[in-house]
Short mmCIF file of N, CA, C and O in Angstrom, two decimals:
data_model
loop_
_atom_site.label_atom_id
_atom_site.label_comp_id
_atom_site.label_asym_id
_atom_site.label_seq_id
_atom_site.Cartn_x
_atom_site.Cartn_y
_atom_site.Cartn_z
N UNK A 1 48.89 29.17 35.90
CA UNK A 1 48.20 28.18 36.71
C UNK A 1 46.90 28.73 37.29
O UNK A 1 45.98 27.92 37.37
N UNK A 2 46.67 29.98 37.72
CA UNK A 2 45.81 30.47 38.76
C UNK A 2 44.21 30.68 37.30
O UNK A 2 43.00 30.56 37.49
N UNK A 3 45.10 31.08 35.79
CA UNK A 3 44.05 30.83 34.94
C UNK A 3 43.52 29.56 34.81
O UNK A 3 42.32 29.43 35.06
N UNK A 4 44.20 28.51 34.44
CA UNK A 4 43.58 27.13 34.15
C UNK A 4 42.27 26.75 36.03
O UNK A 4 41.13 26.30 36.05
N UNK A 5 43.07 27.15 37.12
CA UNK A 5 42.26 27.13 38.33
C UNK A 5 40.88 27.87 37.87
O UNK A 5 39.80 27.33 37.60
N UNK A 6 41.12 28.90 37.87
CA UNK A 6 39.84 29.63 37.31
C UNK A 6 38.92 29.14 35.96
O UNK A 6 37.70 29.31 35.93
N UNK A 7 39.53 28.65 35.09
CA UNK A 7 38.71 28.04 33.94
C UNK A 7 38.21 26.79 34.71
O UNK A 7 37.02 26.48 34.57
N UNK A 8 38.93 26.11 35.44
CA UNK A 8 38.33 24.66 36.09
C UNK A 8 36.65 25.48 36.95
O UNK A 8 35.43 25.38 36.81
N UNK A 9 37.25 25.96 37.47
CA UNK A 9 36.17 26.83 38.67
C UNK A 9 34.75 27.12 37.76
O UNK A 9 33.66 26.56 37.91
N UNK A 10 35.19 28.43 36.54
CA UNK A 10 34.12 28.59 36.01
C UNK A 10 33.39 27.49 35.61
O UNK A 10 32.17 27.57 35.74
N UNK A 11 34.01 26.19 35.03
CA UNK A 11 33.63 24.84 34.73
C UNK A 11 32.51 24.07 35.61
O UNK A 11 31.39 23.65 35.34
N UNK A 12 33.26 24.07 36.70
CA UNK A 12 32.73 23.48 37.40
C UNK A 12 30.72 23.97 38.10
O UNK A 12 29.66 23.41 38.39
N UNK A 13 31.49 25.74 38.02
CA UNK A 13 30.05 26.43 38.18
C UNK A 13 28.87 26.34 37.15
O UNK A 13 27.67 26.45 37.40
N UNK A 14 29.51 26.10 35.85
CA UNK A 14 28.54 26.35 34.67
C UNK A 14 28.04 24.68 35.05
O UNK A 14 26.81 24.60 34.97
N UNK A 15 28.62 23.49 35.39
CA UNK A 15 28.47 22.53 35.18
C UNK A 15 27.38 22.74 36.57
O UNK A 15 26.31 23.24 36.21
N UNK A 16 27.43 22.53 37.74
CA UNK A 16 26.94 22.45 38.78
C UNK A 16 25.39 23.86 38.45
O UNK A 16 24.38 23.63 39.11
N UNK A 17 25.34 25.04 37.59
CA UNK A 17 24.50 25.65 37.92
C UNK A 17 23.26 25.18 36.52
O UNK A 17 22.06 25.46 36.53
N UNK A 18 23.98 24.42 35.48
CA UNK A 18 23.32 23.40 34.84
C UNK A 18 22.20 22.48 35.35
O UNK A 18 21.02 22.39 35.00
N UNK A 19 23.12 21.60 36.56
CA UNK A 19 22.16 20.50 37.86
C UNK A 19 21.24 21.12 37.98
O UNK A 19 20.15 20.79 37.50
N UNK A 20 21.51 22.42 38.81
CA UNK A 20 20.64 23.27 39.41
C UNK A 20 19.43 23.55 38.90
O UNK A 20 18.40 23.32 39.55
N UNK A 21 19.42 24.02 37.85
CA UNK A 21 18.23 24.38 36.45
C UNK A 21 17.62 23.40 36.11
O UNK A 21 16.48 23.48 35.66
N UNK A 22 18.35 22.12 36.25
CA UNK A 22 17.39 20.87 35.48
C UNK A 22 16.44 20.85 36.97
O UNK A 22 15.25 21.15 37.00
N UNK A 23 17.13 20.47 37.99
CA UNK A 23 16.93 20.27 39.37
C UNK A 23 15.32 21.00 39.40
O UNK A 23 14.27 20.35 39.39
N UNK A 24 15.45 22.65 39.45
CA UNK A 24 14.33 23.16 39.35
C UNK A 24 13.74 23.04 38.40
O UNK A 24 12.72 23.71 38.55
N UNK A 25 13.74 22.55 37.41
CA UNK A 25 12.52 21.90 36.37
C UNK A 25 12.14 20.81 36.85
O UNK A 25 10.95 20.57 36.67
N UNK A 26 12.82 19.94 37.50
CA UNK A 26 12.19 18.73 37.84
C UNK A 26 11.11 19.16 38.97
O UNK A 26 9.93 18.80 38.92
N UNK A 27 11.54 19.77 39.76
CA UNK A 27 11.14 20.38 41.05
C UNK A 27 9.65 20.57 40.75
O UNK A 27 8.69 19.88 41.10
N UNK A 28 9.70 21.62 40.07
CA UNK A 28 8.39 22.45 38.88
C UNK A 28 7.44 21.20 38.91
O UNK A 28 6.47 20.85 39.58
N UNK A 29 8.34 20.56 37.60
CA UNK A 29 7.17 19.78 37.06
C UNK A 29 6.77 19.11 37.86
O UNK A 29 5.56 19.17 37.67
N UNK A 30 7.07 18.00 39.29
CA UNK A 30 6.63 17.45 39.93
C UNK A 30 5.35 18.18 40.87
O UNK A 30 4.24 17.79 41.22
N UNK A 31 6.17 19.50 41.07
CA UNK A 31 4.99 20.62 41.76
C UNK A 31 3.40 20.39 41.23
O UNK A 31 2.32 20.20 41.81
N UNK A 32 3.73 20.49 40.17
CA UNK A 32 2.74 20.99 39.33
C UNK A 32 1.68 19.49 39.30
O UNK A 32 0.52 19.50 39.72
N UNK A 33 2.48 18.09 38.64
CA UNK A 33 1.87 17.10 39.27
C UNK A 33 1.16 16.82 40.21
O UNK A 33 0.01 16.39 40.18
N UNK A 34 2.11 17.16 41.51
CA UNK A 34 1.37 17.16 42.90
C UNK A 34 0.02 18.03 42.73
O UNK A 34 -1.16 17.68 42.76
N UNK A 35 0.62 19.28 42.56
CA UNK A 35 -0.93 20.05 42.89
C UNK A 35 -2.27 19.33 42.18
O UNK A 35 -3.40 19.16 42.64
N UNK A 36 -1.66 18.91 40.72
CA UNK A 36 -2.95 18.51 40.11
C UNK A 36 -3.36 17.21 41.21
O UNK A 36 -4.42 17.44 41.79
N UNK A 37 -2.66 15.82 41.60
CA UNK A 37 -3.31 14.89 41.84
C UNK A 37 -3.57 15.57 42.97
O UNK A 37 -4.51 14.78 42.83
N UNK A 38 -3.77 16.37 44.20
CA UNK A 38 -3.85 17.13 45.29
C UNK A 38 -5.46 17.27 45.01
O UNK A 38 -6.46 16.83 45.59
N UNK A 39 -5.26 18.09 43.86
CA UNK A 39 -6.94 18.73 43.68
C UNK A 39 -8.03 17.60 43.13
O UNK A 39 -9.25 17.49 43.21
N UNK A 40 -7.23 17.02 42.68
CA UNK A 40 -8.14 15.75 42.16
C UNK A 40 -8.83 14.73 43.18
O UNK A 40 -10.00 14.35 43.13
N UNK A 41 -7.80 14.34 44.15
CA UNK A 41 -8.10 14.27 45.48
C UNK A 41 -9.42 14.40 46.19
O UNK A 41 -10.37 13.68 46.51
N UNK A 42 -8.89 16.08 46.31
CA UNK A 42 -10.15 17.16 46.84
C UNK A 42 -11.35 17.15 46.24
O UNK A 42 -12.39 17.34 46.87
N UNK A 43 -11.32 16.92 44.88
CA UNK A 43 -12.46 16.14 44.17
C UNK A 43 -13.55 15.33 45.00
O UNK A 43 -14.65 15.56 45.52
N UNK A 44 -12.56 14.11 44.83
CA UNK A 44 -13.08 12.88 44.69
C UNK A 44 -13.46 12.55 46.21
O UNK A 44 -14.09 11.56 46.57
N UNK A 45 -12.94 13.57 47.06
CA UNK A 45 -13.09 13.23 48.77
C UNK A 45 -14.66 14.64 48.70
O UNK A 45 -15.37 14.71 49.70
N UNK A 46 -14.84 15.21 47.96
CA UNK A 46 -15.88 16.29 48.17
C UNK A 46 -17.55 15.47 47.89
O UNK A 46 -18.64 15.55 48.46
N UNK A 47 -16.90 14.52 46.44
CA UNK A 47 -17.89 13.81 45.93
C UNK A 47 -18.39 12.83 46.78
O UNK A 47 -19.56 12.45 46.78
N UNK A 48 -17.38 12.36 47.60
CA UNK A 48 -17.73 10.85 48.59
C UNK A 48 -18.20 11.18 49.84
O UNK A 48 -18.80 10.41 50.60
N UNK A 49 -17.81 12.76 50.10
CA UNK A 49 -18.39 13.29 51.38
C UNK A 49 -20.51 13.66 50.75
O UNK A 49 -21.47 13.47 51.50
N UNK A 50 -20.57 13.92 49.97
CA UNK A 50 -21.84 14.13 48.99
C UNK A 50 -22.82 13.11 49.15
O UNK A 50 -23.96 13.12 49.61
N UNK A 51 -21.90 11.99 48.55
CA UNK A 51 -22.79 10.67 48.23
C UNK A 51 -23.08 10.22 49.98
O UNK A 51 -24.18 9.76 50.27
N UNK A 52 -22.11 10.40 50.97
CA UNK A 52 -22.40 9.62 52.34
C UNK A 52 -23.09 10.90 52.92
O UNK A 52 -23.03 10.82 54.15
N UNK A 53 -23.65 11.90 52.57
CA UNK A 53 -24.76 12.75 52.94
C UNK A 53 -25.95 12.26 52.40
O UNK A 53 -26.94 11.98 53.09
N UNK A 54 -25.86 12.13 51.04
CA UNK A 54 -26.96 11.63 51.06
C UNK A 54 -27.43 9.91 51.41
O UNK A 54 -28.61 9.60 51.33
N UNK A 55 -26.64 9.15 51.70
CA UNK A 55 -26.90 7.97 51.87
C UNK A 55 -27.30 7.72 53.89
O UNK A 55 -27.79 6.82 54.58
N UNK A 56 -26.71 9.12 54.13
CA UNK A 56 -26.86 9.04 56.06
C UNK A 56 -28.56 9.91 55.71
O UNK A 56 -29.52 9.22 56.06
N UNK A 57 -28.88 11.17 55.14
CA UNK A 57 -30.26 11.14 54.59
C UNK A 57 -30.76 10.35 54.36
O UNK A 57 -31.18 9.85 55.40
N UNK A 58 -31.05 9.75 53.47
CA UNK A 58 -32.20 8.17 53.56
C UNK A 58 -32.13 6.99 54.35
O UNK A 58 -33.03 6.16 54.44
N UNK A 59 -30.94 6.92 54.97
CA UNK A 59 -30.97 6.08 55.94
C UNK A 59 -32.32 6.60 57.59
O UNK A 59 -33.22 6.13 58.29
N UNK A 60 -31.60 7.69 57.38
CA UNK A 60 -32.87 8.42 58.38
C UNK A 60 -33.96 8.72 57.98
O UNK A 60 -34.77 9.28 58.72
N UNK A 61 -34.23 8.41 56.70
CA UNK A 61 -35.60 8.76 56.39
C UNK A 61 -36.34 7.34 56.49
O UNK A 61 -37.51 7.30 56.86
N UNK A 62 -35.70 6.28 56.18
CA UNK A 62 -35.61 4.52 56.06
C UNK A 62 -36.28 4.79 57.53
O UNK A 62 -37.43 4.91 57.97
N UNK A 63 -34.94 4.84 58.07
CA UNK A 63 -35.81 4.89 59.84
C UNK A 63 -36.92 5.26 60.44
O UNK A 63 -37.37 4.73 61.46
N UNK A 64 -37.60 6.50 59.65
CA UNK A 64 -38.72 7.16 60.46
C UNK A 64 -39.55 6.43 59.80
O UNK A 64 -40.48 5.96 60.45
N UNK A 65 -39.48 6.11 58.40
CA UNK A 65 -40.38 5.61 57.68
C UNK A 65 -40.70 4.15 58.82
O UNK A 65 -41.83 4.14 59.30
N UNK A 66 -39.94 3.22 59.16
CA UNK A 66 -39.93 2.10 59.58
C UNK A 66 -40.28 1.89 61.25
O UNK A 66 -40.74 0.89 61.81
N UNK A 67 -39.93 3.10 61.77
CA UNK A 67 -40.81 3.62 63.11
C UNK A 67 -42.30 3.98 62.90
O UNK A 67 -43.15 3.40 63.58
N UNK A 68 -42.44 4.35 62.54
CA UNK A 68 -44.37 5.20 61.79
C UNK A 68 -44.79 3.22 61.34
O UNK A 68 -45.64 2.56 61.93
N UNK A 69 -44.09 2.81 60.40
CA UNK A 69 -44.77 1.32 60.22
C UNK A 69 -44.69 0.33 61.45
O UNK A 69 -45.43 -0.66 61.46
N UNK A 70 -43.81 0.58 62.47
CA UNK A 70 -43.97 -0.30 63.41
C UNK A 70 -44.97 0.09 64.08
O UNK A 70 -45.76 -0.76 64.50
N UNK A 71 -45.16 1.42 64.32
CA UNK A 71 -45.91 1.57 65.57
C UNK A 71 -47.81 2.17 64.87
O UNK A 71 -48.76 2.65 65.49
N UNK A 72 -47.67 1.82 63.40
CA UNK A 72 -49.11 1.62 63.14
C UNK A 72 -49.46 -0.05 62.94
O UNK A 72 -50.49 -0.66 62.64
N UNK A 73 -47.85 -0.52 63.29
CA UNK A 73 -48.54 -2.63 63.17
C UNK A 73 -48.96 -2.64 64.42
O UNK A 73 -49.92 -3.35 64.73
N UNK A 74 -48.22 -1.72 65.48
CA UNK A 74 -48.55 -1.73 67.08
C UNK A 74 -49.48 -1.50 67.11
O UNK A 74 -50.11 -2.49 67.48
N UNK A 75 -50.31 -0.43 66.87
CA UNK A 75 -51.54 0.05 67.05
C UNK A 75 -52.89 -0.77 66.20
O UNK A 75 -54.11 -0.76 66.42
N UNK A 76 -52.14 -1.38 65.26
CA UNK A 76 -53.34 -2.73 64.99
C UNK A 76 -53.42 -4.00 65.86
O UNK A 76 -54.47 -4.59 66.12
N UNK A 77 -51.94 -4.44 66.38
CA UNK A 77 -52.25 -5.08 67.18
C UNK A 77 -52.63 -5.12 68.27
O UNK A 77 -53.21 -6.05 68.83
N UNK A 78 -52.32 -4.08 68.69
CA UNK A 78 -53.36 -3.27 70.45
C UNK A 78 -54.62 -3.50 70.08
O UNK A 78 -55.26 -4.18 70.89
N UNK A 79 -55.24 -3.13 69.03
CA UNK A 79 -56.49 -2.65 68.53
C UNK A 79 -57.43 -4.03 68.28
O UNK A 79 -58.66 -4.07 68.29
N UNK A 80 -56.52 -5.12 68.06
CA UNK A 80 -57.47 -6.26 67.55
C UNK A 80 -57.57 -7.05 68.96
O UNK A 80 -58.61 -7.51 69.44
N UNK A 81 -56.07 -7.11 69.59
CA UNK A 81 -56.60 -7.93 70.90
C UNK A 81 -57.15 -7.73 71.79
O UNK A 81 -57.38 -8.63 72.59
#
């Protein structure tokens, strides 16, 4: 009896350390997923931080440009009346 206990046992271990192994492959491969969409991410948030640098740049350049034109319409209209 205490053999068939023990063959169940080893059974049960080979069966359960089977789970285990798939378990950490799944584990893995999802890892590995994650990291990629992670970095891809980091990408695409590096690129959008880029583009709204340069779009807060010309916005301020828009501005000075459009200060300098107001205040040479000012200075024509001081000038004529």
């Amino acid at each position: 009896q205490l053999q068939q206990q023990n063959e169940e046992l080893l059974r049960k271990l080979s069966h359960t350390t089977n789970k285990l192994e798939m378990m950490e492959t799944d584990f893995e491969s999802s890892r590995h997923y994650l990291e990629a969409e992670l970095s891809h991410a980091r990408e695409e948030m590096d690129k959008l931080k880029d583009k709204f640098r340069r779009l807060q740049n010309s916005y301020t350049a828009s501005q000075r440009a459009n200060q300098e034109l107001e205040d040479k319409l000012q200075a024509l209209v001081s000038y004529r009346v």
